[in-house]
Amino acid sequence: MAQLFRPGANSIAVIVIVAIFAVPTAAIALTYFIWNSPYATDQNLTRAQPVPFSHAHHVGDLGLDCRMCHTGVEKTAFAGIPSTHICMTCHSQIWTNAQMLAPARASLASGKPLHWQRVNRVPDYVFFDHSIHVAKGIGCSVCHGPVQKMALMRQAQPLTMGWCLDCHRHPEQYIRPKDDVFDIYWSTPPDQLARGKKLIAQYLIHTDHLTDCSTCHR
Amino acid sequence: MPSLKTPSELDRRVALKLLASVMAATMARCSRPDEEIIPYANMPEGLVAGEPMRFATTLMLAGYGRGFLGISVDGRPIKIEGNPKHPFSLGATDIFAEAEVLSLYDPDRSTAIHHGDAIATWDEFAADWGRAAQTKSGEGFALVSGRIVSPTTLARIAALKSRVPELRWYRTEPVNDDAARAGSRLAFGRVVTTLPRWANADVILSLDADSLGHGPDELRIARAYASRRGNGAKRQRIHVAEPVWTLTGAAADFRIALRPEIIREIARAVANAYGANLGTPQLPDYAKDFAQRAGNELMAARGKALVLAGESQPAQVHALCHWINAQLGAPVDYLPSQDTVENDHAFELAALAEDLHARRIKALIVADANPVYDAPDALRIADGIASLPFSAHIGLYRDETARACHWHLPLSHALEIWGDARALDGTASIVQPLIQKLYPTRTRDEYLAWLANEAVTNAYDLTCMSWQNGIAGKFDAEWRKALNDGVVANSAAMPLSVAVARVPDLPRTPATRTMTIALSPDPSVWDGRYANNAWLQECSKPFTKQVWGNAVQIAPGDAQRFNINDEDTVDIEVDGKTVTAPAILTPGQADGVIGMTWGQGRLNAGRIGTGIGTRVCAISSHPFARALDGATIRKSAHTVPFRSTQAHTRLQGRTEDLFQIATLAELAHPEHPPKQLPPSLLSVPAKGEYAWAMVVDTDACIGCNACVVACQSENNVPVVGPEEISRGRDMHWLRVDSYIRPHGYTERRGFQPVPCMHCEFAPCEPVCPVEASVHDREGLNVQVYNRCIGTRFCEANCPYKVRRFNWFDYSGDQAYADEGEALKAQHNPDVSARGRGVMEKCNYCLQRISRARKTAEKEDRKIAEGEMVTACQAACPTRAIHFGDLNRADSDVSKLRHAPQHYTLLQELNTRPRTTYLRRIFNSDENG
Amino acid sequence: MSEYLLAEFDTAHETMDAARLASEGGHAAQDVLSHIPIEGIDELLIRPSKPTVGWVMFIAGAIGGALGYFMQWYSAVIDYPIISGHRPLNSWPAFLLVPYETNILSAAIVGLLAWLWMSGLPKPYHPLFFADVTGRAVQDRYLLVFPRDAKLAEWISAHLKPRAIHEVRE
Amino acid sequence: MSTEEGAQTRWIVGIDSLEEINARISAPILDPAHTWRWWVALSFSGGLTLLMIVSVTWLFGHGIGIFGNNTTIVWGFPIANYVWWLGIGHAGTLISALLLLTRQKWRGSLNRFAEAMTLFAASMAELFPIFHLGRPYYLYWIVPYPNLQGLWPQWRSALVWDFWAVGTYITFSALFWYVGLVPDLAMLRERAKSLWARRIYGAFALGWRGSARHWELHERYYRYMAALAVPLVVSVHSIVSLDFAASLEPGWADTIYPPYFVVGALYSGFAMVVVLAAALRWGCSFEPFIAVKHFEVIARVLLTASIIMGVSYATEWLWAWYGGERSERHLVVFLFTGPYAPLYYGQLLFNVVIPQAFWSARVRNSIAAIVIISILINVGMWLERILIVWSTLSRDYLPSAWRIFLPTFWDWALLFGSLGAFMFLFMIFASILPALPAHELRKLWIEENAS
C-alpha cells in the first residue's frame, strides 16, 4: 500500500499552486479585455430602425450638413433627432411614394412620432452636452466617426469613461478650428498637437477643469 | 425670458400632449436594453428640447395673487421661481409657491366627476344641475368660496347671479383679516387694506402682527425688511410683543412675550404717550420697560415709525394703531380692499351654518373651499350640507367637503389654467398655464361660467374677455406684455386718503387666570389646503422643527405647573371639546398661553395628508378665532409621536460660537480683531477659473424655509415620510437650524440655514475609498453618486452633518406612500435621481453652474457676477443667501467675507468652508 | 528508481547520535524523517541544507512594499490626480499604510512559495511512501534515510544499532 | 507572566506516550463520539447561521435602511461588530506568534484553535463592512483593478487601508495556520481510516514526510512568519482604529486610539480564547493539554489588559477635560449621563471592574469563574465598540444634528447570526482538523519528560 497518489500527482499539485495565482489574474485580464471590446461597448452594432435612414446617402452622397437635421446640436445638450416634419420638408418633394418612407408619411399624417432606436448613448448619470463640444472645436466625426460611410448608423467609438478622459486630458489631439467642426472629411494635420494647443488657448478652454468629476457627473 | 406669442401659445401645449422627451429615462445600465429615441412628429415652435423655459404665471395664497415664474422643461413644469417684476414676489418665493409644482403632479388629485362615491359623467351632473336650477329666481341657491379677488372669477359670479338672482354668496377664507377689517371700520368707517411701507420705517412696533410670517404680503415685506438690515446706520429697529413665537418676533431687536390681552395694554401705553388718555396701562414691570422704550423710540422716529397690530388683537387695538400711526405720520398706505364682500369671513361662515340649518339653502355650490374641515364642529356644516337636495363641490381633491356634497367636480391645478388674480394692492396678473391639463378637469371660472349658462366657457377666452376691456385699444401688445412680465401694467390701486376721526376707545378686559390658546395657520400646510403636499409636510416648522404633524407649544413655566415634559402627549380642552397632540416646551413663550396651529388633522386630504396631526379648528365655537380663552391642559392617556428633524431646539452647551450674535454697538467697536485663519499643514489650494462660495446672512434670514423647499424642488430631493423621520432620517440638502438663547426676560432666537460647507480642506473627501466625494477645481465639494458605494464615512466625518444617505430607494421603488410614477414628472432632468445606498448632498446647484458656464463659454466670456444663482438663493425673500466667485475681489461674496460680522462655522476645525455666515445682529446699544 | 534503506530509531537523541556516527563513518545519511524537528541534524547529512527563505522573504517584502507605494503614487499623482480635501497629491504619510501591508503580504506569500520550492513540496507521491514506516515518521518515529545497499545495511545494523531497518523499493 | 511557574510544573499532564497524544488529538476527528449536547450546540449555531443568511438576504433585498442607522449616526452595529470581531481575531495571532517568539511553552495548547478562531472571527469581521455598504455589489471598487473608467481607489481613506490590512491579515493568518497544520495533516493522512479521507488529508499535507529539510525550512519560515505576524497584527487594529482616529470628530480624533484598540483587541480575543478553550477541553476531552494552569495564565493577561483599558478610559476623560474642547467635554458628560449611560456603565463594569477579581488566586484557578468573566469581558468590549460608534455620532459638533440610535430587529439578528456562524464554523473546524498542534505537543511532551 503506502502510496496514496500516482506519480503524476506531483505535477498536478504544482499546477494547482500555479493556478491559484494564475487563474484569477487571467480572469481579471480577460474580463477587462472583454469589457473594453467592441462587443461589450456595442460598437459597430447597427440596429433595426423604422426607416432605414442612410447617413452614407444623405451625408456622403448628397452632402447635407449635420445641422440640417440635428438642429439642436449648437444650442442644447441634445443634438436632436429630427422631427418627422424635418424629414418631410424634402420628402414631400422627392421620393414621395417610396415604400421605405411609408412610416415617416404615416407619422406625419397621424402626428405620432417615429420610434428610433438609440445608437449612441451614455449612461444617464453622464450629462453630456453637444453644444459646448461643438462650440469649442470638437468635430462631429471625432465621436461619431465617418458617418458619410455608414449606410446604417452605428456607434463608432467605445463611449467608455476612459475614452472620454483621453480627450478631456489631451484635447489638443482632437480639437479643430470651429469652422471645421461640421466638416466630416476633416483630417488631422501633421502638426495637430501644436495647432491644438493654440486652439485651446484661443478658445479659452480651461483644461484643468476638464477632468473634474463635476464636469460630467452631478 | 422667452417672448411668448399668444395664439401659437396653445399650439405649443397641444403639442406637448404628445410630449416625447428626448431624454427617455434610462434603465439600469447593466442589462443595456435597447433604448428608443422619440423625436417630435412636429417640433413645437419655440421649444428647445431639454432646455428649461420660464413662463410668468400667478399663484394664489388666501385668494390674493402673487406672480411667479414657472420653469418648464420639455413641457413639464419642474420648478417655481419668483417673478422680479411682480411687487408681491420681487423675485422670491415662499414654500407654498415652491410646492405647487408638486401638487400639480399629485396622484391624489381628483380626476373625475363624482356623485357620492361613484364616478359620474358630466351629462349626469348637468341633468341634476338642470333640475336643481329650474327655479328661475334661484331661491335657496348658495355659493361658498374662499376670498375671491380675481376679476374673471368675480365676473363669473356676477354672471351666475344674473342667472340665479337670489344666489347667496358666502365668502369665507379661513386665514383671514377679520380683526383688521373690523379695526379699519372702527377707525375709518370703511374696510381698507393697510400696507406698511416697511422699508421707510426706522422703528417698528408690532403687536403680535406677524408681518414676516407666511401670508400674501410676506415676500414684499421680507424684501423691505432685508433692505433695512446690515451693520450700518440704515438699520431699523423692531420691537415685537407677542404671545407665541412668530417669524417677526424672532427677527425683532426687542421682543416681549405677553398674553394677548396684555399686549393691548402696550398699545394703551404707547397711545397715552400721544395724549390718547386711555387710562393707566396694566403692565408688569418688564413690559413697562418694553413699552416705554418702544414708545420713546417711535416718538423719536416720527414720520419713520410704524405700529402694527395682529389678528389676535381686537378691532379696538387695530383702530388704536391706526390712530397712533396717524400721529406718527407712519409710512403706511391705505388701499381700497380688493375683497369686495362687505361681511367678515367668520360672520359669513356662521351665516352659512345658520342658513343651512334653517333650511334657507336648497342648492349649494362650493367653489374651491373646504368649509367642512375649516369650520368648528359646533357649526355642523357637514350635517347641513348632507340634508340639502343638491350640493356640488369643486375642488382639487375629494376632500371633506367633497364627501359631504352630492357632487364633486374636479378642479384644474393653477399651473394648468388660464385665469387672473389681483394682489393685495390690486396689482393684476395673469394665470398662465405651463402645461396642458393633465386630467379632464375644468377651472373654477369654467365651471362657474357653465353653471351661469354663459356663452363662453373656456378659461382662456374668459380671461381674455376680462382684459379686452381693461387693456383697451392695443390689446395684443399689452396682453403679450402682461403675459411676459407676469404683471398687468398700472393695475395697482391708488392709495386712499383716509383719516382717523377720533381716539378709539380701548376697553379693558379682566385679566384671566385661565390658559389662552393662541392659534395661527400651520407654518407648513397653511390652513390645511397643502396638507397633501409631501414637501410641505416634511418641511420642518421654524421653531419646533416638527414635521408631519402639529404640536402644542407651551411655556416651560406652564409645563412645570402642569407637570408636562417635552414631547408628552397632552389633551387640550376648551368649550367641552378636546384635542390631543404632543406638547413641545418653548422658551420665550408667554406663560398662560398655549400655541397651536390649524391645518393638520385632515380627514380626506389624500395619501400624504390624511390623518396627520390634529384638527385644531374643531374645538372652538368661534370660527377662525386667533385666541381662545378658558382652555385646560393635561397629560393625555394617548400617545402621539412628535416628529422633528432637529431634536434639540433647546440647545445644551454653549452655542455662542455656532450661532454668533452681535449687537450693533459691539460691531461698531469690535473688542477683538476678526479671527485669523488657523495655520494648516496643507497648502492653500490654487484657485481655479472660479472659486464659488456662499455667504449666508443669518441676520437677514427670517426662517421662512423657502430655501429648503426650493432646494428640494430643484434637486429632486425625495421625501422620506413620517416613519423614516421617526428613525432620525431626512433628506434635506439644506436645513435651517434653529437656535435659542436666553436673554434678559426673554429669549433670542435665530435661524441658520446649513447647506454643504464645501470645505477647502474637506474632511469628507480623504475618507472616501472610491473618490465619490471629491473636489473640483472651482472649489466645489462634489458627490459623484454613480461612484458612491455607500460607506457613509464622509457623513461620519462631516462636522456639519450636511450629507444625506439614501437608506432606502426614496426616489424610486421604496418612495414614501408609494404614489407611483406621476410625481417623477416633476424631477429636474438636469439632476440625477439618487438610488438606494448612495450618499447625496448640496452641490451649490452644480447643474446651474454648469449651465451658466456653458452659456458663458459659448460666448467666450466668463460667468458674470450675479449670473449664477442657486435655487435657495433665488427663493430667499430676504436675499440672505449670497453666492458668487471669490476670485473676483468685487463680487458680493468677496466683499461680505470682509464684513465685520462675517464668521465661519466651526472655524477651529480649520476645514476652511466656502459657505460662511454673517452674524445675527441685534440693533441694540447694549453689549451681548 | 530510487530505493532506500530506512534506519528506524525511537528518540531524537538516538537518531542524532546515529546520524553523527554515520557521518563520521563516511556513510552520512541522505535525510532524516522525524515527527518533530531535530535541531542541528541537517549538518550531519550528505547535503546540509542552507535555506535562504529569510532573504527571499526580505527581498519579496521590499519589492512588495515598493510596488505598493508606486501603485499609489502613480495612480494619485500621475494617472488621475484628483483633489481630495486638498491633501497633497502624493500624501506620503497616508500612503505608507498600504505598502506596510503589501510588504508583509508579499513576504508571506513569496516565503510560502519559497518554502514549498526549497522543501521540494508539494510531493504527494514520493518513493519513501512505499514504506509503511514512513507513515510512522510523521507520528512518533525517527528514520535515517540511506541509499539501498546490502553492505551499507549491514554497516548500519552493526554501527548505528537502529531499532529496525526497512528497505524501500518502488 | 508565568515562565517561572511553568518551568516548575508540567503543562501536559497525564499523558504516557507520544501515541496517546496523537490518538487524543485525532479522536474528535477520526472517532467522534457526538453526544446530544454536541448536536444541540450544532443545531443552535446552525440555526443562528440560518438567521444570518435570512438577515443578509433581507438586507440585500431591502437595503441598509432596515438597520437603526439615521442621518447622523450613519454607522451602527455593522461597524461595531466589525471592530469587535476583528479584535477577537487578534488574540489568536498574538498567542501564536508572540508566544512563539518569546518561547512560551503554554502556547502549544492554544495556538491552533486560537488561529482558527482568528480566521473565523476575521471572516465574520470582514463580512460586516460589506453588509454595511449602501451598494455592496460595488465593493470591488476599493480594489485597484483595470477598469474602463480609468479610476483608482482613493488611497487616503482609512477604509482602503482597512481593505489592505484585513485582506493581508486574513491571507496571512490562513497561510500561517496552514503551514502550522501541514505536519499534523500528514499525521491525519496516516491515521485516517477511509482511503478518501487519507487522500484529502494527504493532498493538503503536500507530501510532508518530516524530512530534515522540511523541518528546517518549516521552522524558519514559521518563525519569520511569526516575526511578521506581530507587526501585522498591531498594524491591523491600529488601522481599524484609524477609521475613527483619522477623523475630525469629537471622541474619535485621539492619538491614543491605535494602542487602545490593539490592547482592546487582545483583551476581547483572549477572553474569547478562554471560552473556546473551556469548550474544547470539555467537548474534546483535552484536559491533559489544556490545564487549569493555562487558564490561570490567561487570567493574568486579562487582568493586565483590564488595567490598561481602565487607564485608556481615564485618559479619554482627562483628555476631554484638559483639552478643553467643548464637544469633547460634552461627549464625556453625555456618556455618563445620556441615554447610553447604562451601556457605558456596563462597559466600565465588565471591562475594568469585574476583571479585578483576577487578583484573587482562587478566581484565577476556577475555570468556571474565568469563563464567566471572559464572557462578560466580551460583552463589555462589544459595548465599548458600539459606544465608540454611537456616542460620537450622537453628539457631534452641531447640536442640531444630535440624534439617538435605536437598534432594530435586523441589527440584533445579524449580530447573533454572526455569533452563530462563528460557533458553527468552529465546531466544523474541531471535527475535521486537529484543534491542537500534535507535533508541537509531542515536542513539548518530550521536553517535559526528557529528564
Short mmCIF file of C-alpha atoms in Angstrom, two decimals, chain B residues 36 306 460 478 501:
data_model
loop_
_atom_site.label_atom_id
_atom_site.label_comp_id
_atom_site.label_asym_id
_atom_site.label_seq_id
_atom_site.Cartn_x
_atom_site.Cartn_y
_atom_site.Cartn_z
CA GLU B 36 -35.73 54.37 -28.05
CA LEU B 306 -44.83 102.34 12.46
CA TYR B 460 -58.57 81.36 -21.95
CA GLU B 478 -50.41 94.82 -23.95
CA ALA B 501 -61.76 110.56 13.23
#
